[in-house]
């Protein structure tokens, strides 16, 4: 059975605002079910381990999809989520796909996690597909290849845009603008209209712009898993 690993944020506060954040439910649930229904054994990890925090905005009625409700109703899925392994303890060998959902929490702890960066570098070297959506590509910033170059350098990448961050009123709250930081690491940043699905597949690196892109990221990760391994 092929294996996928979903890695979630453990960060639960929006800077100094006092507001709560975490991972975004739809981005987790959509990918989880597409991968699971395709026959993948899906495991979960987080930066700190245990039960990761969810962004309260992703639990609002207009953000809750059928996939989220299916996840909430599935005892096995909820058990995996409530007992995630710490990233530093994860054995990534044999993993075909590594996926980073978003949620604003990712902007604080994913880019600064040396353990995550090392895990992604090992997975990439072994030929695994690396995927991320919305703010999840913040985790790619921690990954360096054996050459010392950023994993995203020279590669086509999508992620939450400056315009979308402005639209949610958090440009002055997040520690950096994701679009700018990806470009600073040499990524070829691409984007579509605000809030519309937009996904970039560059070999075994698959990234999406916003929550509307999460299902397509998962589908393209499945396609990318069939590609030959390249450096």
Tab-separated table of C-alpha atoms in Angstrom:
chain	number	residue	atom	x	y	z
A	1	UNK	CA	0.000	0.000	0.000
A	2	UNK	CA	1.470	3.410	-0.936
A	3	UNK	CA	2.019	5.814	1.956
A	4	UNK	CA	1.304	9.530	2.357
A	5	UNK	CA	2.315	11.787	5.230
A	6	UNK	CA	0.382	14.946	6.098
A	7	UNK	CA	2.277	17.439	8.279
A	8	UNK	CA	0.367	20.053	10.279
A	9	UNK	CA	1.218	23.189	12.209
A	10	UNK	CA	1.253	23.218	16.009
A	11	UNK	CA	1.092	27.016	16.271
A	12	UNK	CA	-2.176	28.390	17.644
A	13	UNK	CA	-1.940	32.195	17.919
A	14	UNK	CA	-1.974	34.968	15.329
A	15	UNK	CA	1.090	36.925	16.401
A	16	UNK	CA	0.276	39.399	19.176
A	17	UNK	CA	-3.372	39.734	18.165
A	18	UNK	CA	-4.669	37.308	20.783
A	19	UNK	CA	-6.677	35.542	18.082
A	20	UNK	CA	-6.482	31.798	17.543
A	21	UNK	CA	-5.192	30.029	14.464
A	22	UNK	CA	-3.847	26.643	13.412
A	23	UNK	CA	-4.397	24.367	10.411
A	24	UNK	CA	-7.271	24.834	7.959
A	25	UNK	CA	-9.799	22.006	8.089
A	26	UNK	CA	-10.830	21.889	4.443
A	27	UNK	CA	-7.219	21.700	3.261
A	28	UNK	CA	-6.599	18.722	5.524
A	29	UNK	CA	-9.862	16.891	4.840
A	30	UNK	CA	-9.954	17.254	1.059
A	31	UNK	CA	-6.436	15.900	0.655
A	32	UNK	CA	-6.917	13.182	3.270
A	33	UNK	CA	-9.914	11.667	1.526
A	34	UNK	CA	-8.585	11.955	-2.020
A	35	UNK	CA	-5.372	10.183	-0.985
A	36	UNK	CA	-7.122	7.639	1.227
A	37	UNK	CA	-9.775	6.833	-1.364
A	38	UNK	CA	-6.968	6.294	-3.899
A	39	UNK	CA	-5.570	3.525	-1.722
A	40	UNK	CA	-2.915	5.429	0.235
A	41	UNK	CA	-2.215	4.773	3.887
A	42	UNK	CA	-2.346	8.315	5.243
A	43	UNK	CA	-0.376	9.162	8.370
A	44	UNK	CA	-0.195	12.483	10.179
A	45	UNK	CA	2.495	14.401	11.998
A	46	UNK	CA	2.835	17.884	13.429
A	47	UNK	CA	5.671	20.059	14.639
A	48	UNK	CA	5.013	19.411	18.339
A	49	UNK	CA	3.074	16.137	18.064
A	50	UNK	CA	-0.234	15.366	19.730
A	51	UNK	CA	-3.428	17.148	18.708
A	52	UNK	CA	-2.711	20.135	16.455
A	53	UNK	CA	-4.841	23.283	16.716
A	54	UNK	CA	-7.431	24.076	14.070
A	55	UNK	CA	-8.084	27.567	12.761
A	56	UNK	CA	-11.509	28.578	14.151
A	57	UNK	CA	-12.383	30.300	10.873
A	58	UNK	CA	-12.193	26.920	9.118
A	59	UNK	CA	-14.923	25.603	11.432
A	60	UNK	CA	-17.428	28.300	10.445
A	61	UNK	CA	-20.488	27.037	8.578
A	62	UNK	CA	-19.509	28.504	5.215
A	63	UNK	CA	-16.050	26.886	5.421
A	64	UNK	CA	-17.191	23.385	6.375
A	65	UNK	CA	-17.347	21.072	3.368
A	66	UNK	CA	-18.719	17.558	3.000
A	67	UNK	CA	-15.133	16.283	3.272
A	68	UNK	CA	-14.687	18.038	6.610
A	69	UNK	CA	-17.921	16.556	7.950
A	70	UNK	CA	-16.825	13.129	6.734
A	71	UNK	CA	-13.512	13.580	8.559
A	72	UNK	CA	-15.232	14.630	11.796
A	73	UNK	CA	-17.478	11.567	11.600
A	74	UNK	CA	-14.639	9.119	10.975
A	75	UNK	CA	-13.206	7.717	14.217
A	76	UNK	CA	-9.995	6.453	12.628
A	77	UNK	CA	-9.252	9.781	10.936
A	78	UNK	CA	-9.953	11.756	14.107
A	79	UNK	CA	-7.786	9.392	16.152
A	80	UNK	CA	-4.871	9.926	13.775
A	81	UNK	CA	-5.333	13.684	14.019
A	82	UNK	CA	-5.503	13.692	17.803
A	83	UNK	CA	-2.345	11.582	18.129
A	84	UNK	CA	0.039	12.993	15.528
A	85	UNK	CA	3.703	12.090	15.725
A	86	UNK	CA	6.321	14.801	16.212
A	87	UNK	CA	8.033	15.702	12.950
A	88	UNK	CA	11.449	15.056	14.466
A	89	UNK	CA	10.401	11.477	15.276
A	90	UNK	CA	8.952	10.636	11.857
A	91	UNK	CA	10.602	8.046	9.644
A	92	UNK	CA	9.961	9.265	6.121
A	93	UNK	CA	11.528	6.362	4.236
A	94	UNK	CA	8.971	4.520	2.141
A	95	UNK	CA	6.759	7.601	1.986
A	96	UNK	CA	5.449	8.345	-1.507
A	97	UNK	CA	3.796	11.712	-0.791
A	98	UNK	CA	4.433	14.407	1.829
A	99	UNK	CA	1.774	17.098	2.033
A	100	UNK	CA	1.615	20.382	3.964
A	101	UNK	CA	-1.895	21.842	4.435
A	102	UNK	CA	-2.184	25.500	5.267
A	103	UNK	CA	-3.777	27.611	7.932
A	104	UNK	CA	-2.047	30.730	9.232
A	105	UNK	CA	-0.329	28.787	12.015
A	106	UNK	CA	2.061	27.353	9.440
A	107	UNK	CA	3.634	30.764	8.965
A	108	UNK	CA	5.199	30.646	12.415
A	109	UNK	CA	6.451	27.124	13.083
A	110	UNK	CA	6.943	25.385	9.730
A	111	UNK	CA	9.613	27.697	8.263
A	112	UNK	CA	11.692	27.592	11.464
A	113	UNK	CA	11.604	23.816	11.963
A	114	UNK	CA	14.970	22.274	11.180
A	115	UNK	CA	13.407	18.837	11.633
A	116	UNK	CA	10.805	19.600	8.963
A	117	UNK	CA	13.416	20.951	6.578
A	118	UNK	CA	15.515	17.812	6.994
A	119	UNK	CA	12.483	15.551	6.534
A	120	UNK	CA	11.430	17.299	3.331
A	121	UNK	CA	14.978	17.144	1.972
A	122	UNK	CA	15.167	13.401	2.680
A	123	UNK	CA	11.768	12.802	1.114
A	124	UNK	CA	12.675	14.799	-1.985
A	125	UNK	CA	16.005	12.996	-2.399
A	126	UNK	CA	14.197	9.655	-2.151
A	127	UNK	CA	11.817	10.657	-4.946
A	128	UNK	CA	8.697	11.394	-2.929
A	129	UNK	CA	6.146	13.929	-4.115
A	130	UNK	CA	6.165	17.072	-1.980
A	131	UNK	CA	2.943	19.069	-1.971
A	132	UNK	CA	1.563	22.098	-0.146
A	133	UNK	CA	-1.403	24.438	-0.367
A	134	UNK	CA	-2.315	27.985	0.707
A	135	UNK	CA	0.044	28.855	3.604
A	136	UNK	CA	1.441	25.313	3.638
A	137	UNK	CA	4.271	26.271	1.232
A	138	UNK	CA	5.740	28.199	4.169
A	139	UNK	CA	7.086	24.810	5.232
A	140	UNK	CA	9.036	24.528	1.982
A	141	UNK	CA	11.141	27.473	3.123
A	142	UNK	CA	12.805	25.209	5.697
A	143	UNK	CA	14.008	22.683	3.116
A	144	UNK	CA	17.499	22.770	1.621
A	145	UNK	CA	18.950	20.285	-0.840
A	146	UNK	CA	22.278	18.533	-0.250
A	147	UNK	CA	23.880	21.249	-2.373
A	148	UNK	CA	22.680	23.830	0.139
A	149	UNK	CA	20.232	25.366	-2.347
A	150	UNK	CA	16.623	25.938	-1.294
A	151	UNK	CA	14.284	23.185	-2.461
A	152	UNK	CA	12.097	25.768	-4.220
A	153	UNK	CA	14.945	27.511	-6.045
A	154	UNK	CA	14.229	27.648	-9.773
A	155	UNK	CA	10.980	25.750	-9.410
A	156	UNK	CA	7.431	26.868	-10.218
A	157	UNK	CA	5.510	27.414	-6.987
A	158	UNK	CA	2.102	28.727	-5.914
A	159	UNK	CA	0.908	29.834	-2.490
A	160	UNK	CA	-1.228	32.366	-0.658
A	161	UNK	CA	-0.687	35.683	-2.400
A	162	UNK	CA	0.050	39.170	-1.135
A	163	UNK	CA	-3.352	40.286	-2.423
A	164	UNK	CA	-5.170	37.514	-0.563
A	165	UNK	CA	-3.269	38.285	2.649
A	166	UNK	CA	-4.297	41.922	2.275
A	167	UNK	CA	-7.893	40.857	1.683
A	168	UNK	CA	-8.057	38.960	4.998
A	169	UNK	CA	-6.415	41.864	6.794
A	170	UNK	CA	-3.397	39.951	8.074
A	171	UNK	CA	-0.501	41.377	6.072
A	172	UNK	CA	0.729	43.240	9.138
A	173	UNK	CA	0.163	40.273	11.466
A	174	UNK	CA	1.977	37.419	9.730
A	175	UNK	CA	5.763	37.262	10.235
A	176	UNK	CA	6.344	37.623	6.475
A	177	UNK	CA	4.475	37.596	3.181
A	178	UNK	CA	4.626	34.093	1.759
A	179	UNK	CA	4.721	35.201	-1.866
A	180	UNK	CA	7.730	37.426	-1.206
A	181	UNK	CA	9.643	34.868	0.826
A	182	UNK	CA	9.213	32.127	-1.777
A	183	UNK	CA	10.490	34.504	-4.432
A	184	UNK	CA	13.417	35.444	-2.171
A	185	UNK	CA	14.460	31.783	-2.144
A	186	UNK	CA	14.485	31.741	-5.931
A	187	UNK	CA	11.071	30.207	-6.578
A	188	UNK	CA	9.237	31.085	-9.785
A	189	UNK	CA	6.056	32.227	-8.059
A	190	UNK	CA	2.842	31.934	-10.076
A	191	UNK	CA	-0.727	32.830	-9.149
A	192	UNK	CA	-4.255	33.149	-10.449
A	193	UNK	CA	-7.198	35.366	-9.469
A	194	UNK	CA	-7.869	35.790	-5.746
A	195	UNK	CA	-9.764	32.891	-4.143
A	196	UNK	CA	-9.972	30.881	-7.377
A	197	UNK	CA	-8.402	27.412	-7.723
A	198	UNK	CA	-4.828	27.647	-8.954
A	199	UNK	CA	-2.296	24.815	-8.805
A	200	UNK	CA	1.251	24.470	-10.113
A	201	UNK	CA	2.802	21.068	-10.742
A	202	UNK	CA	6.567	21.159	-11.336
A	203	UNK	CA	7.654	17.547	-11.517
A	204	UNK	CA	7.273	16.105	-8.045
A	205	UNK	CA	6.591	19.495	-6.430
A	206	UNK	CA	2.873	20.379	-6.371
A	207	UNK	CA	1.591	23.589	-4.789
A	208	UNK	CA	-1.731	25.428	-4.636
A	209	UNK	CA	-2.695	29.027	-3.993
A	210	UNK	CA	-5.609	28.933	-1.544
A	211	UNK	CA	-8.245	26.667	0.068
A	212	UNK	CA	-10.119	26.381	-3.236
A	213	UNK	CA	-7.018	24.683	-4.655
A	214	UNK	CA	-6.601	21.879	-2.128
A	215	UNK	CA	-8.509	19.105	-3.907
A	216	UNK	CA	-6.697	19.726	-7.184
A	217	UNK	CA	-3.347	19.684	-5.363
A	218	UNK	CA	-4.196	16.243	-3.999
A	219	UNK	CA	-5.230	14.956	-7.427
A	220	UNK	CA	-2.052	16.257	-9.054
A	221	UNK	CA	0.075	14.775	-6.273
A	222	UNK	CA	-1.355	11.379	-7.208
A	223	UNK	CA	-0.354	11.983	-10.823
A	224	UNK	CA	3.108	13.193	-9.832
A	225	UNK	CA	3.678	10.073	-7.738
A	226	UNK	CA	3.763	8.105	-11.002
A	227	UNK	CA	6.520	10.260	-12.502
A	228	UNK	CA	10.120	8.979	-12.578
A	229	UNK	CA	12.400	10.263	-9.830
A	230	UNK	CA	14.509	13.259	-10.844
A	231	UNK	CA	17.075	15.266	-8.856
